[in-house]
XYZ file of C-alpha atoms in Angstrom:
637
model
C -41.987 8.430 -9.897
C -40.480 6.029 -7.388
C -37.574 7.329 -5.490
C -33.968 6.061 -6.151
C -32.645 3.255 -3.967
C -29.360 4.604 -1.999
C -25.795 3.715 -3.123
C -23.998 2.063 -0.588
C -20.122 2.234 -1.004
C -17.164 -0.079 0.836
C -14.418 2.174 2.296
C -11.935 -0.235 2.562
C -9.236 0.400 5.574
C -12.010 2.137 7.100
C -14.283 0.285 9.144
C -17.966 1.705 9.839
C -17.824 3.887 13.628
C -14.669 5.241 12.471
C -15.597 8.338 14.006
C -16.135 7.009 17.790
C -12.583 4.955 17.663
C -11.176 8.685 17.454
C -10.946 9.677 21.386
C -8.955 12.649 21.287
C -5.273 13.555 22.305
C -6.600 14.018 26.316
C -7.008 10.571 26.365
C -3.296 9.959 25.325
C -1.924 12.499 27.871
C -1.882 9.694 31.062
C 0.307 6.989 29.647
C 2.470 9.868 27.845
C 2.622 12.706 29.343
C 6.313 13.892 28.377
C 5.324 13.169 24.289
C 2.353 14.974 25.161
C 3.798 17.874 27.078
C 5.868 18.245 24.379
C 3.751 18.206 21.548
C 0.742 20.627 22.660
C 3.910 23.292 22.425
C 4.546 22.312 18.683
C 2.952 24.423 15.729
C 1.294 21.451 14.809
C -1.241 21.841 17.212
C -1.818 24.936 16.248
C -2.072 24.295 12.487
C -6.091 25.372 12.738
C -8.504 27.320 15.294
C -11.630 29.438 15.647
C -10.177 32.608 14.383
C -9.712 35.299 16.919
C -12.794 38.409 17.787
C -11.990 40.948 14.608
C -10.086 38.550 12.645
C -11.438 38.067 8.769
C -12.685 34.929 9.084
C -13.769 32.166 11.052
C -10.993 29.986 10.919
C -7.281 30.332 11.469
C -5.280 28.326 9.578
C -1.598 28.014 10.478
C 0.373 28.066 13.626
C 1.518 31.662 12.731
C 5.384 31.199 12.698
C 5.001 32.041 9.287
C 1.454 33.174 8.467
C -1.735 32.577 9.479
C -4.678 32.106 6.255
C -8.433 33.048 7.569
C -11.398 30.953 5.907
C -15.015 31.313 6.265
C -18.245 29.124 5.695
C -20.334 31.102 2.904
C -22.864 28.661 1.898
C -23.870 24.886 1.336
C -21.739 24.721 -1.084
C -18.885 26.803 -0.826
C -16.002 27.779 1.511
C -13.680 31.410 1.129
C -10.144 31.749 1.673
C -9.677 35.849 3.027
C -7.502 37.829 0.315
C -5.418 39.054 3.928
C -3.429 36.822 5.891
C -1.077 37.779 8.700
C 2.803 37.535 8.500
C 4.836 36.929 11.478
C 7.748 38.437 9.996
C 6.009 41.443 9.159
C 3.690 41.385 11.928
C 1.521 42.578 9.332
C -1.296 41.704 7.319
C -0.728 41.117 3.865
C -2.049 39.998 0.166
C -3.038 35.937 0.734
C -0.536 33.846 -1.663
C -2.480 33.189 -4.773
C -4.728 35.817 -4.232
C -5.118 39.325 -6.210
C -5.793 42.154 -3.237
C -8.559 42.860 -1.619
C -9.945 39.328 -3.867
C -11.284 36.390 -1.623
C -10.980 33.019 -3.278
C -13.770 30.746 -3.329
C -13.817 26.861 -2.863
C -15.568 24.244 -2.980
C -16.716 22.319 -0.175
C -17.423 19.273 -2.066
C -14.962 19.751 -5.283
C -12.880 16.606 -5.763
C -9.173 18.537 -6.162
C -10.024 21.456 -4.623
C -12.117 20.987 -2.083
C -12.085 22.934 1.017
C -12.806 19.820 2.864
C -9.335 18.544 2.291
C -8.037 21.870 3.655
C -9.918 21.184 7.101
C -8.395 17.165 6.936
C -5.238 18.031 7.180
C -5.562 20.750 9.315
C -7.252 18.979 12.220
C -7.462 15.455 13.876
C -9.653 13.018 13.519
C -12.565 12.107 11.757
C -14.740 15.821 10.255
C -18.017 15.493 10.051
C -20.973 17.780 8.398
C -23.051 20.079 11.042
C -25.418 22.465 10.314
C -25.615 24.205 6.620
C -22.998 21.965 5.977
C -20.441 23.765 7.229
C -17.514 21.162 8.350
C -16.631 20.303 11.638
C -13.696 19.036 12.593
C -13.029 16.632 15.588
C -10.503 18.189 17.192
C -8.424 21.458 16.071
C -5.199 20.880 15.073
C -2.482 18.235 14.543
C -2.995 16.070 17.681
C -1.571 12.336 18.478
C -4.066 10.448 15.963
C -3.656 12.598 13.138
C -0.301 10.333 13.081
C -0.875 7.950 14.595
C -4.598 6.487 13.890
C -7.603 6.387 16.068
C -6.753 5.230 19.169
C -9.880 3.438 20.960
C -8.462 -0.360 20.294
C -5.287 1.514 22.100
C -6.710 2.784 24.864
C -9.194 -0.029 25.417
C -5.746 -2.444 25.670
C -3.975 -0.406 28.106
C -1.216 0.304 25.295
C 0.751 -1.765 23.489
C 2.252 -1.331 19.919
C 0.290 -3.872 17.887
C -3.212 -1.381 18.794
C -1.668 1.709 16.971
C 0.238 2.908 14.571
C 3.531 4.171 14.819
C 5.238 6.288 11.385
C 8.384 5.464 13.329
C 7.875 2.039 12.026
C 8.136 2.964 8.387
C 11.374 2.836 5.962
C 12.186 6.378 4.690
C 10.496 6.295 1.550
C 6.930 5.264 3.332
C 7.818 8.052 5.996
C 8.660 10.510 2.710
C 5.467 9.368 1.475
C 3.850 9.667 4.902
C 4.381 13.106 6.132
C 3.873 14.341 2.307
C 0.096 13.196 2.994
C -0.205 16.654 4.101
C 3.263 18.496 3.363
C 3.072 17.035 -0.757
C 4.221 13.943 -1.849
C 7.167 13.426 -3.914
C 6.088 13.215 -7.796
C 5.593 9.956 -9.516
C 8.526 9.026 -11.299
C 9.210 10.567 -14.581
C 6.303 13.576 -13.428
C 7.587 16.588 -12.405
C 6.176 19.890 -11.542
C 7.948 23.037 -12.529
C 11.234 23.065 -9.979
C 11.779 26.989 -11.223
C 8.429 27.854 -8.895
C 9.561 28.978 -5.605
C 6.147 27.562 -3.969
C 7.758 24.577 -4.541
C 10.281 24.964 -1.606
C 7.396 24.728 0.569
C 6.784 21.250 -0.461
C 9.463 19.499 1.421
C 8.875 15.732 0.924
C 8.946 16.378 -2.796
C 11.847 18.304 -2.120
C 13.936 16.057 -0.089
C 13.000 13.036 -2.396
C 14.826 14.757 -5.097
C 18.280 14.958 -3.061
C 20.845 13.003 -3.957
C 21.734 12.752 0.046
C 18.431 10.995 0.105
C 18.104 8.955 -3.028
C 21.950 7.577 -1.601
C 21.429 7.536 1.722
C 19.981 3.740 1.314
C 17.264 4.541 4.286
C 19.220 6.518 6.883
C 17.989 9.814 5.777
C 13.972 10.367 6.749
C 12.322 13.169 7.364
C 12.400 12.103 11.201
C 16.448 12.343 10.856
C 16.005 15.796 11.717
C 12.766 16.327 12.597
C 11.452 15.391 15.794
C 6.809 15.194 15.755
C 6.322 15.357 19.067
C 8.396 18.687 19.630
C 8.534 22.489 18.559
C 10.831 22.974 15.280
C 14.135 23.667 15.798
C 15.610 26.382 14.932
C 19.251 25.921 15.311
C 21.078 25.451 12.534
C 24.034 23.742 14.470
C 21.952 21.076 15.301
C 20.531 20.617 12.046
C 24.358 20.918 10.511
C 25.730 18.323 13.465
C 23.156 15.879 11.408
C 24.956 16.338 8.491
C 28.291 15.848 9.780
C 26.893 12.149 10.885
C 27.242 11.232 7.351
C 29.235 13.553 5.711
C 32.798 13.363 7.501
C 35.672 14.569 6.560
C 34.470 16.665 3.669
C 36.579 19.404 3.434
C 35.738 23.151 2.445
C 37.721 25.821 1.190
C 37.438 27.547 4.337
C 36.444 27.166 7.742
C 33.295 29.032 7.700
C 31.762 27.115 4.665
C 32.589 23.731 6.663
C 30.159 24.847 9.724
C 27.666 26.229 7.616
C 26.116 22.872 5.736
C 22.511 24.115 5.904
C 23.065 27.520 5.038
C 24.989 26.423 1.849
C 22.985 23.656 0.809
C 19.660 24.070 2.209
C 19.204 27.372 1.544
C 16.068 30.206 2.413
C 13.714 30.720 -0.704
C 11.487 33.813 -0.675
C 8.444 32.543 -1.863
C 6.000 34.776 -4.116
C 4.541 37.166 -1.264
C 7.696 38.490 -0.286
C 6.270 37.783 3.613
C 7.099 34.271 3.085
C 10.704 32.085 3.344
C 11.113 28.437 3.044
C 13.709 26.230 3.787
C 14.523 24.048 0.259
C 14.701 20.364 1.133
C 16.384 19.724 -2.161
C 20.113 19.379 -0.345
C 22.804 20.299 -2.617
C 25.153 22.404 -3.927
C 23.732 25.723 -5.161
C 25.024 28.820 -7.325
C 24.632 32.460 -5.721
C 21.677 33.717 -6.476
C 20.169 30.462 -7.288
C 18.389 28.854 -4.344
C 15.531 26.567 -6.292
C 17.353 23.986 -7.951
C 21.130 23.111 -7.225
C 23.775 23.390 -10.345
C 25.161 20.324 -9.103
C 22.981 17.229 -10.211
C 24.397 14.009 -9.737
C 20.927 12.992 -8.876
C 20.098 13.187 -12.210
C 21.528 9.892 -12.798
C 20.158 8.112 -9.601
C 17.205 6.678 -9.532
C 14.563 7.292 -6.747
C 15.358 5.572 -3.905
C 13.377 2.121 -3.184
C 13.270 0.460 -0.111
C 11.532 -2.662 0.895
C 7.904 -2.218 2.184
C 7.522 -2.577 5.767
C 4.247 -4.013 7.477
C 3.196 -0.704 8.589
C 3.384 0.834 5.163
C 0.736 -1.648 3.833
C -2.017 0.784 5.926
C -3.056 4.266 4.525
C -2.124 7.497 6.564
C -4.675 8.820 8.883
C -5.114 11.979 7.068
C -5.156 10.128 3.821
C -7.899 11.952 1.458
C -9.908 8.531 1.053
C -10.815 9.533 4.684
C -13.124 11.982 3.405
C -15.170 9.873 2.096
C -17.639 9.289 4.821
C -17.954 13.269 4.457
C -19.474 12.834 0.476
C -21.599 10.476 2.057
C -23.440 12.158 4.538
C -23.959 14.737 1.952
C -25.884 12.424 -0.498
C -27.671 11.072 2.501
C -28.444 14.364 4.136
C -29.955 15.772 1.086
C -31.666 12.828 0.628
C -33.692 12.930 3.529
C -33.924 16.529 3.807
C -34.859 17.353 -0.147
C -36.134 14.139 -1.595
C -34.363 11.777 -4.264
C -34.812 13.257 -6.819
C -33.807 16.957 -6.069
C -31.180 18.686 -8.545
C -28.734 19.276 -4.848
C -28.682 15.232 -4.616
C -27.738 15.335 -7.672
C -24.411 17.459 -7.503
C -23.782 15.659 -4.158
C -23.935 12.767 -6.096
C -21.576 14.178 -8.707
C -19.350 15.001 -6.088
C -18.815 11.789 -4.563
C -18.734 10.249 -7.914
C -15.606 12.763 -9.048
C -14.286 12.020 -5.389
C -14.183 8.205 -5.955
C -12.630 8.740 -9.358
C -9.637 11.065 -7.996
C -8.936 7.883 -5.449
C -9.083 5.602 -8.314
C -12.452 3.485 -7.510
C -13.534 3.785 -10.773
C -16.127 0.928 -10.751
C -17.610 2.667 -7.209
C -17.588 5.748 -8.908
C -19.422 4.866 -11.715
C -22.549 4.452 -9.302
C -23.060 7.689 -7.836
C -22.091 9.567 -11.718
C -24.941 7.111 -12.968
C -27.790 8.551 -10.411
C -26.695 11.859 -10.619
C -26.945 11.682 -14.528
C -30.553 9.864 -13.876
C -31.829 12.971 -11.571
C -30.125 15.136 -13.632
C -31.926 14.084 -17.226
C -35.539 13.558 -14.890
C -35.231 17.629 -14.330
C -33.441 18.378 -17.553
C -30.778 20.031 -15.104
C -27.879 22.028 -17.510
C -25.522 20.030 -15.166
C -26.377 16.839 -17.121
C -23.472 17.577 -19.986
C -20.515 17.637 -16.894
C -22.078 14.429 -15.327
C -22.492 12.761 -18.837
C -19.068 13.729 -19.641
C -17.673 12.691 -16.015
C -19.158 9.010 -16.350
C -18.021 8.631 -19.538
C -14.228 9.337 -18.761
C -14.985 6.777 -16.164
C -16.524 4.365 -18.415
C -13.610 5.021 -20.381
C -11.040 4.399 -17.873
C -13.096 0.871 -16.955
C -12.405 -0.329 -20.675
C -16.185 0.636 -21.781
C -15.459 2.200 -24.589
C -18.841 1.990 -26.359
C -20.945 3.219 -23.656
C -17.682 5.760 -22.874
C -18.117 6.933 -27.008
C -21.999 7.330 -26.639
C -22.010 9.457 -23.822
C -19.230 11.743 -24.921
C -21.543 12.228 -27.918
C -24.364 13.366 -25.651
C -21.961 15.815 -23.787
C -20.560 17.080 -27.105
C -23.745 18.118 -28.626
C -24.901 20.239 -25.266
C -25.445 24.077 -24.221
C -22.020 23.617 -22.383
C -19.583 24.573 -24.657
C -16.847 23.814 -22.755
C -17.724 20.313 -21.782
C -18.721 20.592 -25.724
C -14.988 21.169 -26.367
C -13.338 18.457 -23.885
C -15.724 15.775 -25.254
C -14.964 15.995 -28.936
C -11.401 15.898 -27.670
C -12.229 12.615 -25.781
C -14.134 11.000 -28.712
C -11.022 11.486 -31.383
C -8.797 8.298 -29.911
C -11.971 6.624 -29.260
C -12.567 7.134 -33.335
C -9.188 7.396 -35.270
C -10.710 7.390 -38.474
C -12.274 10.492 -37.867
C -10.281 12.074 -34.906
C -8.937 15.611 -37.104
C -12.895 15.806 -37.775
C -13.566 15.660 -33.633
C -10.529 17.946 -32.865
C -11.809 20.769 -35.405
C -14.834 20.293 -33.510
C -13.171 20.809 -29.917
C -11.095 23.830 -31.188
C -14.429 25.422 -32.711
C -16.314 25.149 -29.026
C -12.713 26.315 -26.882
C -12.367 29.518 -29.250
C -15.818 29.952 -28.291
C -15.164 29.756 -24.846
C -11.562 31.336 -24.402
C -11.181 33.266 -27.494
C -8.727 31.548 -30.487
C -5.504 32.796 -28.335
C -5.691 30.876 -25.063
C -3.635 27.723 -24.444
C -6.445 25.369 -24.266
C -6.866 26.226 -27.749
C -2.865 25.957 -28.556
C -2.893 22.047 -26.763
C -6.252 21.011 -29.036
C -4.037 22.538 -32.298
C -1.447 20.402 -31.233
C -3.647 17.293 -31.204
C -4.879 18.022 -34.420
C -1.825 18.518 -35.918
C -1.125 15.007 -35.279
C -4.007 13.328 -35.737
C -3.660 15.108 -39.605
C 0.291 14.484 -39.579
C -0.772 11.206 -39.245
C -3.286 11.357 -42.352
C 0.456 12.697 -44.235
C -1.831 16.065 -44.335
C 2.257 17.753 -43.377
C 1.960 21.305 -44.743
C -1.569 21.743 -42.608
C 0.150 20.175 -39.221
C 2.621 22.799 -39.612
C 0.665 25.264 -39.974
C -1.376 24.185 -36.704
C 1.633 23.726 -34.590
C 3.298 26.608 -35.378
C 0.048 28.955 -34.321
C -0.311 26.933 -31.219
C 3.530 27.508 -30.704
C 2.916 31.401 -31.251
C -0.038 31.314 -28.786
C 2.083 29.124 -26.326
C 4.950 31.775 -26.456
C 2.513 34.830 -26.073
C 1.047 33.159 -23.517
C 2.847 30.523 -21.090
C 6.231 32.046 -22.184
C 8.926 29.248 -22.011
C 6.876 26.435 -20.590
C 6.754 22.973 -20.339
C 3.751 23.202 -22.925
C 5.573 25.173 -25.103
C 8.271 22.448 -25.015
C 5.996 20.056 -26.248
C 4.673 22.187 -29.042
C 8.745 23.061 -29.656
C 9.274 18.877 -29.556
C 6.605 18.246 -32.074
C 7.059 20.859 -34.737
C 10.840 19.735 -34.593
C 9.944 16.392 -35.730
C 7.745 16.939 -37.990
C 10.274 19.303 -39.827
C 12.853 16.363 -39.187
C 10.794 13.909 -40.697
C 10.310 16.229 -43.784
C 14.444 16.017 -43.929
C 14.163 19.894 -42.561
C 16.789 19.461 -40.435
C 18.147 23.051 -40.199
C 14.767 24.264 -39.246
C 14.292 21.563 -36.734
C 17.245 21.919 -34.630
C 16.966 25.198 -32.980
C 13.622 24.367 -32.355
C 14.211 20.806 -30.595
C 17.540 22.223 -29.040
C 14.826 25.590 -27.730
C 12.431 22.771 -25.757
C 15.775 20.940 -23.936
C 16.610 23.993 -22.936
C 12.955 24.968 -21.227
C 12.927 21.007 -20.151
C 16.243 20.989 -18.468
C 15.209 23.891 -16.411
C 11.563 22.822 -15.321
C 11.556 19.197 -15.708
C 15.109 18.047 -15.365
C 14.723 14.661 -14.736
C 11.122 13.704 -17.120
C 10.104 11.362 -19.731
C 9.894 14.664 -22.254
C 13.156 15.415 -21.448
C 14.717 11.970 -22.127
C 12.619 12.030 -25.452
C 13.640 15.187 -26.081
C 17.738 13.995 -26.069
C 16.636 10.915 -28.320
C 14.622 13.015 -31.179
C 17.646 15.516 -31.195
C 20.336 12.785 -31.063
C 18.421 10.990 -33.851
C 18.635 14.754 -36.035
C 22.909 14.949 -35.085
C 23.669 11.334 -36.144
C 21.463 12.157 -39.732
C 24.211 15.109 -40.025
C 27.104 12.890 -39.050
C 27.621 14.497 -35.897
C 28.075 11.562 -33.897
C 30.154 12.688 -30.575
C 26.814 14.723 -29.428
C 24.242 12.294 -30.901
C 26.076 9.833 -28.504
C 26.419 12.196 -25.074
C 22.514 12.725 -25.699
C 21.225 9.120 -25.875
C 23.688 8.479 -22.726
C 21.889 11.345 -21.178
C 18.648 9.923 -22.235
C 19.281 6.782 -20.871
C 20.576 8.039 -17.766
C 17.050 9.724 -16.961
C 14.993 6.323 -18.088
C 17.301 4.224 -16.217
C 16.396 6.949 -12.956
C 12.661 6.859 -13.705
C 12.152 3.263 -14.562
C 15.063 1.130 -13.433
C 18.070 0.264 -15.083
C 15.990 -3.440 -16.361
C 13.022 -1.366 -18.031
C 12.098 -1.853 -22.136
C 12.443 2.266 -22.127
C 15.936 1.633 -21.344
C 16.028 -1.494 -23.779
C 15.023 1.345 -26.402
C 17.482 3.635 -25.876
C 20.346 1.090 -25.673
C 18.842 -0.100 -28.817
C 19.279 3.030 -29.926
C 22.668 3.629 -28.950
C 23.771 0.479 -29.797
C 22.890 0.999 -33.269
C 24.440 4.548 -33.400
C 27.620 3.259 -32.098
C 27.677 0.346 -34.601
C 27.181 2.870 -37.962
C 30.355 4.137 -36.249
C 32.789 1.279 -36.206
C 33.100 1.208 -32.539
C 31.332 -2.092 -32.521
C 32.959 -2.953 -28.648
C 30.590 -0.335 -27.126
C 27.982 -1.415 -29.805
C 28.429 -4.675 -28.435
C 27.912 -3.410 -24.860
C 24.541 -1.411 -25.259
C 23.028 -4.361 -27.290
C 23.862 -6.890 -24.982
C 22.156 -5.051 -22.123
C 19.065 -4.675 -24.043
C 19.213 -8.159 -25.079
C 19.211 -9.173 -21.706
C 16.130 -6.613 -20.731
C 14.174 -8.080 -23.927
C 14.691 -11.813 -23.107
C 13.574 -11.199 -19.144
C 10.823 -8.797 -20.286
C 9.528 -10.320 -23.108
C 11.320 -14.131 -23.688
C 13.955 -15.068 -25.947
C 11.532 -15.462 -29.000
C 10.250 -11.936 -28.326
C 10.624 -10.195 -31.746
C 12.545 -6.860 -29.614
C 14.454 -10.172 -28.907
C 15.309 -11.289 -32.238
C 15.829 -7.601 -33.594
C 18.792 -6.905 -31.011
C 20.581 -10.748 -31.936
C 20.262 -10.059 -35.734
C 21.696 -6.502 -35.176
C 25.021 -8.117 -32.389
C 25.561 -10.883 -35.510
C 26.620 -8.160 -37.670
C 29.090 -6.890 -35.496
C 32.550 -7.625 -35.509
């Protein structure tokens, strides 16, 4: 058989010898010397290095003013994080964060999400490359000058100037935000959070800080380089860091005259993370309870929407570390193996897959269509077990392109293989591809997960909550309760009071609304705010959440709380979306009309004449959401 022709990928921002315009910090050092002095004392450079003689692994991550992690090359494939890490406030070894003791954690070199790879990127500078057994090399250890600021050849070959590098001091808070959370997390998309009750959270800070109301007000002036200087060691002073504060906030007055010199203490304050070894400072400034240190009781950010800046020139160009810069890395593995193994070898294959998956997490669907497709090709050639994942991989892909046929035929494939799990996902993904028969596909999925998991996991609980509305839909009532309220019982057992529970809680609630159950649907719905307000307090389930039990008061005539919950509601839309958004059109709709079967048609009045105006700019005067809102405002008084 003739070997496959090579895929050739664009890697746009990244022109080809990206590798040789990196030419290390030394070369900085003449034309800044103090910056450079400066930095090399920072615990940024010393964010990775060969692990020391004795130590249990071959790499140090971390400067150690915290912790140090140890990670080792196993195989081709596969990198381990060490189950010990060291603790400078312990001086001490201890248990690895996420790890059970005495249990190394393996990962992927390769994996799309998890890939060890992207531990090494943002641990180092430059451009890493693949050496021997595939084990990966970094360019230079460390967070050095180009890590922020960009290979610096076309610099150096100018003799300076600022149009041949890039600068992060250039970009508006929200870029810079964005910027340093490259590596440090960045802040969550609006209307997705993550669960603000986890104390690993704290160590997050861009996500953090972008939840402040100090930032989301501060109309630019507060940036992570407010306090933080890059080229320096972090300070440790809280004066200085409270003499920041005072640059905006004077005058405030305190009760006494401790609490007035103490701003970070108070509203910045230390949480232990989950090995006790660990603090964090919380980024999320505001005013906290005692004994509360995640998440402060004071939320006027709940009502202000992310902050949004104009985009500056320099914010048009990815960071340095961005992960698309790993791409070159997938690469050389499918062209390594290539040459080494042949085309058609089952290891081309999952480097294949890899890049494939990798291409799909950056969104380059259509580029990642073409690796998937060959490694599906090899795979099928050698009948490889693989072949289920890959088909089921290029057919989410497929899916996400608009190809829904050739997306429907190859979830079949992967449905009917030996891998039960991909088995289970696949019927899952073929139900909204096939409404008419989607409770058929579901019963299918559930089948394969129990299976898999046993009937009692919480993969099992979210595929019993798609069922029960594909058959809720199907007016099938008495059986969707039935599946909701085991997935709810496996949800509680298992997750406790989660966000997934909430869902569950959401959904059961209005079914048993619907079926004019109000009494049972209450506690229920008022059960998943609760969880919701706690972990995601400012989320599109939340803000749902408020409307479906607002929509249950104003059935019972309670109309004061019906109306606090749709303002709520649209308080959180109006912060994820903008206050010009057809979410917010709905809710004002809804309020509107609430406020209407009232008689206080004057506030009626008001919420339908703002959604009225977001209808006719959305969606034109003629727009039916349009002509709904007018008919409704011509029955007012």
């Amino acid at each position: 058989m003739a070997p496959l022709p090579r895929c050739m990928f664009i890697l746009p921002l990244f022109p080809l010898g990206i590798c040789a315009q990196y030419v290390g910090s030394q070369s900085c050092q003449p034309c800044h010397p103090g910056q450079f002095t400066a930095q090399a004392m920072s615990e940024h450079v010393h964010a990775l290095a060969p692990a020391k003689p004795g130590s249990p692994g071959e790499w140090a991550f971390g400067a150690g003013r915290k912790a140090i992690t140890y990670v080792s090359h196993k195989d081709e494939e596969t990198y381990i994080e060490r189950a010990a890490s060291y603790f400078a406030s312990t001086k001490s070894m201890g248990v690895t964060p996420g790890h059970q003791p005495a249990i190394d954690l393996e990962y992927p070199t390769f994996d799309p999400t998890t890939s060890g790879a992207r531990c090494f990127r943002c641990h180092s500078t430059g451009q890493p490359v693949l050496a021997a057994g595939f084990t990966i090399q970094p360019a230079e250890n460390g967070i050095r000058c180009e890590a922020c600021h960009g290979s610096g050849a076309a610099h150096v070959a100018a003799g300076g100037g600022s149009a041949t590098i890039r600068n992060p001091k250039r970009l508006n808070a929200v870029e810079l935000n964005a910027f340093c959370g490259t590596c440090h997390r960045k802040p969550p998309e609006a209307g997705v959070e993550g669960d603000w009750t986890d104390p690993w959270n704290a160590r997050h800070q861009p996500a953090s800080l972008s939840q402040a109301a100090c930032f989301r007000k501060s109309a630019g002036s507060l940036s992570c380089l407010t306090c933080h200087d890059p080229h320096a060691p972090l300070g440790t002073s809280a004066k200085a860091y409270d003499q920041r504060c005072a640059g905006c906030h004077q005058g405030v007055r305190h009760r006494t005259v401790t609490a007035g010199t103490a701003c970070v203490t108070c509203h910045m304050p230390e949480v232990q993370e989950p090995a006790p070894e660990l603090h964090f400072t919380n980024h999320w400034i505001g005013i906290y309870a005692n004994g509360n240190s995640l998440v402060p009781v004071s939320r006027p950010d709940r009502s202000l929407p992310p902050l949004s800046l104009p985009p500056t020139a320099e914010g048009k160009f990815a960071p340095p570390n961005a992960l698309s810069t790993l791409l070159p890395l997938f690469a050389q593995a499918v062209s390594e193996r290539e040459k080494a193994l042949g085309a058609w070898d089952a290891k081309v294959a999952r480097s294949l897959k890899a890049q494939g998956l990798f291409l799909k997490t950056l969104g380059d669907l259509e580029a990642a269509a073409v690796p998937l497709g060959k490694a599906l090709e090899i795979d099928r050639h050698n009948n490889d077990p693989d072949l289920f994942a890959v088909e089921e991989s290029l057919a989410q892909t497929y899916e996400l392109t608009g190809n829904r046929r050739q997306a429907f035929e190859l979830f079949q494939q992967a449905a009917v293989g030996v891998d039960l799990q991909v088995a289970a996902r696949s019927y899952a993904s073929l139900a909204p591809l096939d409404p008419a028969h989607a409770s058929d596909y579901y019963a299918k999925a559930i089948a394969a997960q129990e299976k898999v998991t046993g009937a009692d996991h919480p993969r099992v609980a979210m595929l019993l909550n798609r069922l029960a509305q594909a058959l809720e839909e199907k007016q099938n009532f008495r059986e969707s309760e039935l599946l909701l309220r085991r997935a709810l019982a496996i949800q509680r057992k298992a997750l406790g009071p989660s966000p997934d529970t909430a869902t569950t809680l959401i959904n059961l609630g209005s079914l048993l609304q619907n079926l004019q159950r109000a009494g049972e649907a209450e506690p229920l719905e008022r059960e998943a705010i609760a969880i919701l307000e706690q972990k995601r307090p400012q989320s599109v389930e939340l803000a749902a959440a408020y409307t479906n039990l607002a929509d249950l008061l104003s059935t019972q005539k309670d109309f004061a709380p019906a109306v606090a919950l749709l303002r709520r509601a649209i308080a959180i839309d109006e912060a994820i979306y903008g206050t010009d958004n057809p979410e917010v059109a709905v809710d004002l709709t809804n309020l509107g009309e609430l406020l209407k079967g009232h008689g206080q048609d004057a506030a009626a009045r008001t919420a339908l004449d703002r959604a009225l105006a977001i209808y006719e700019k959305r969606f034109g005067p003629q727009s039916p959401q349009a002509r709904d809102v007018r008919e409704s405002l011509r029955h007012l008084r």
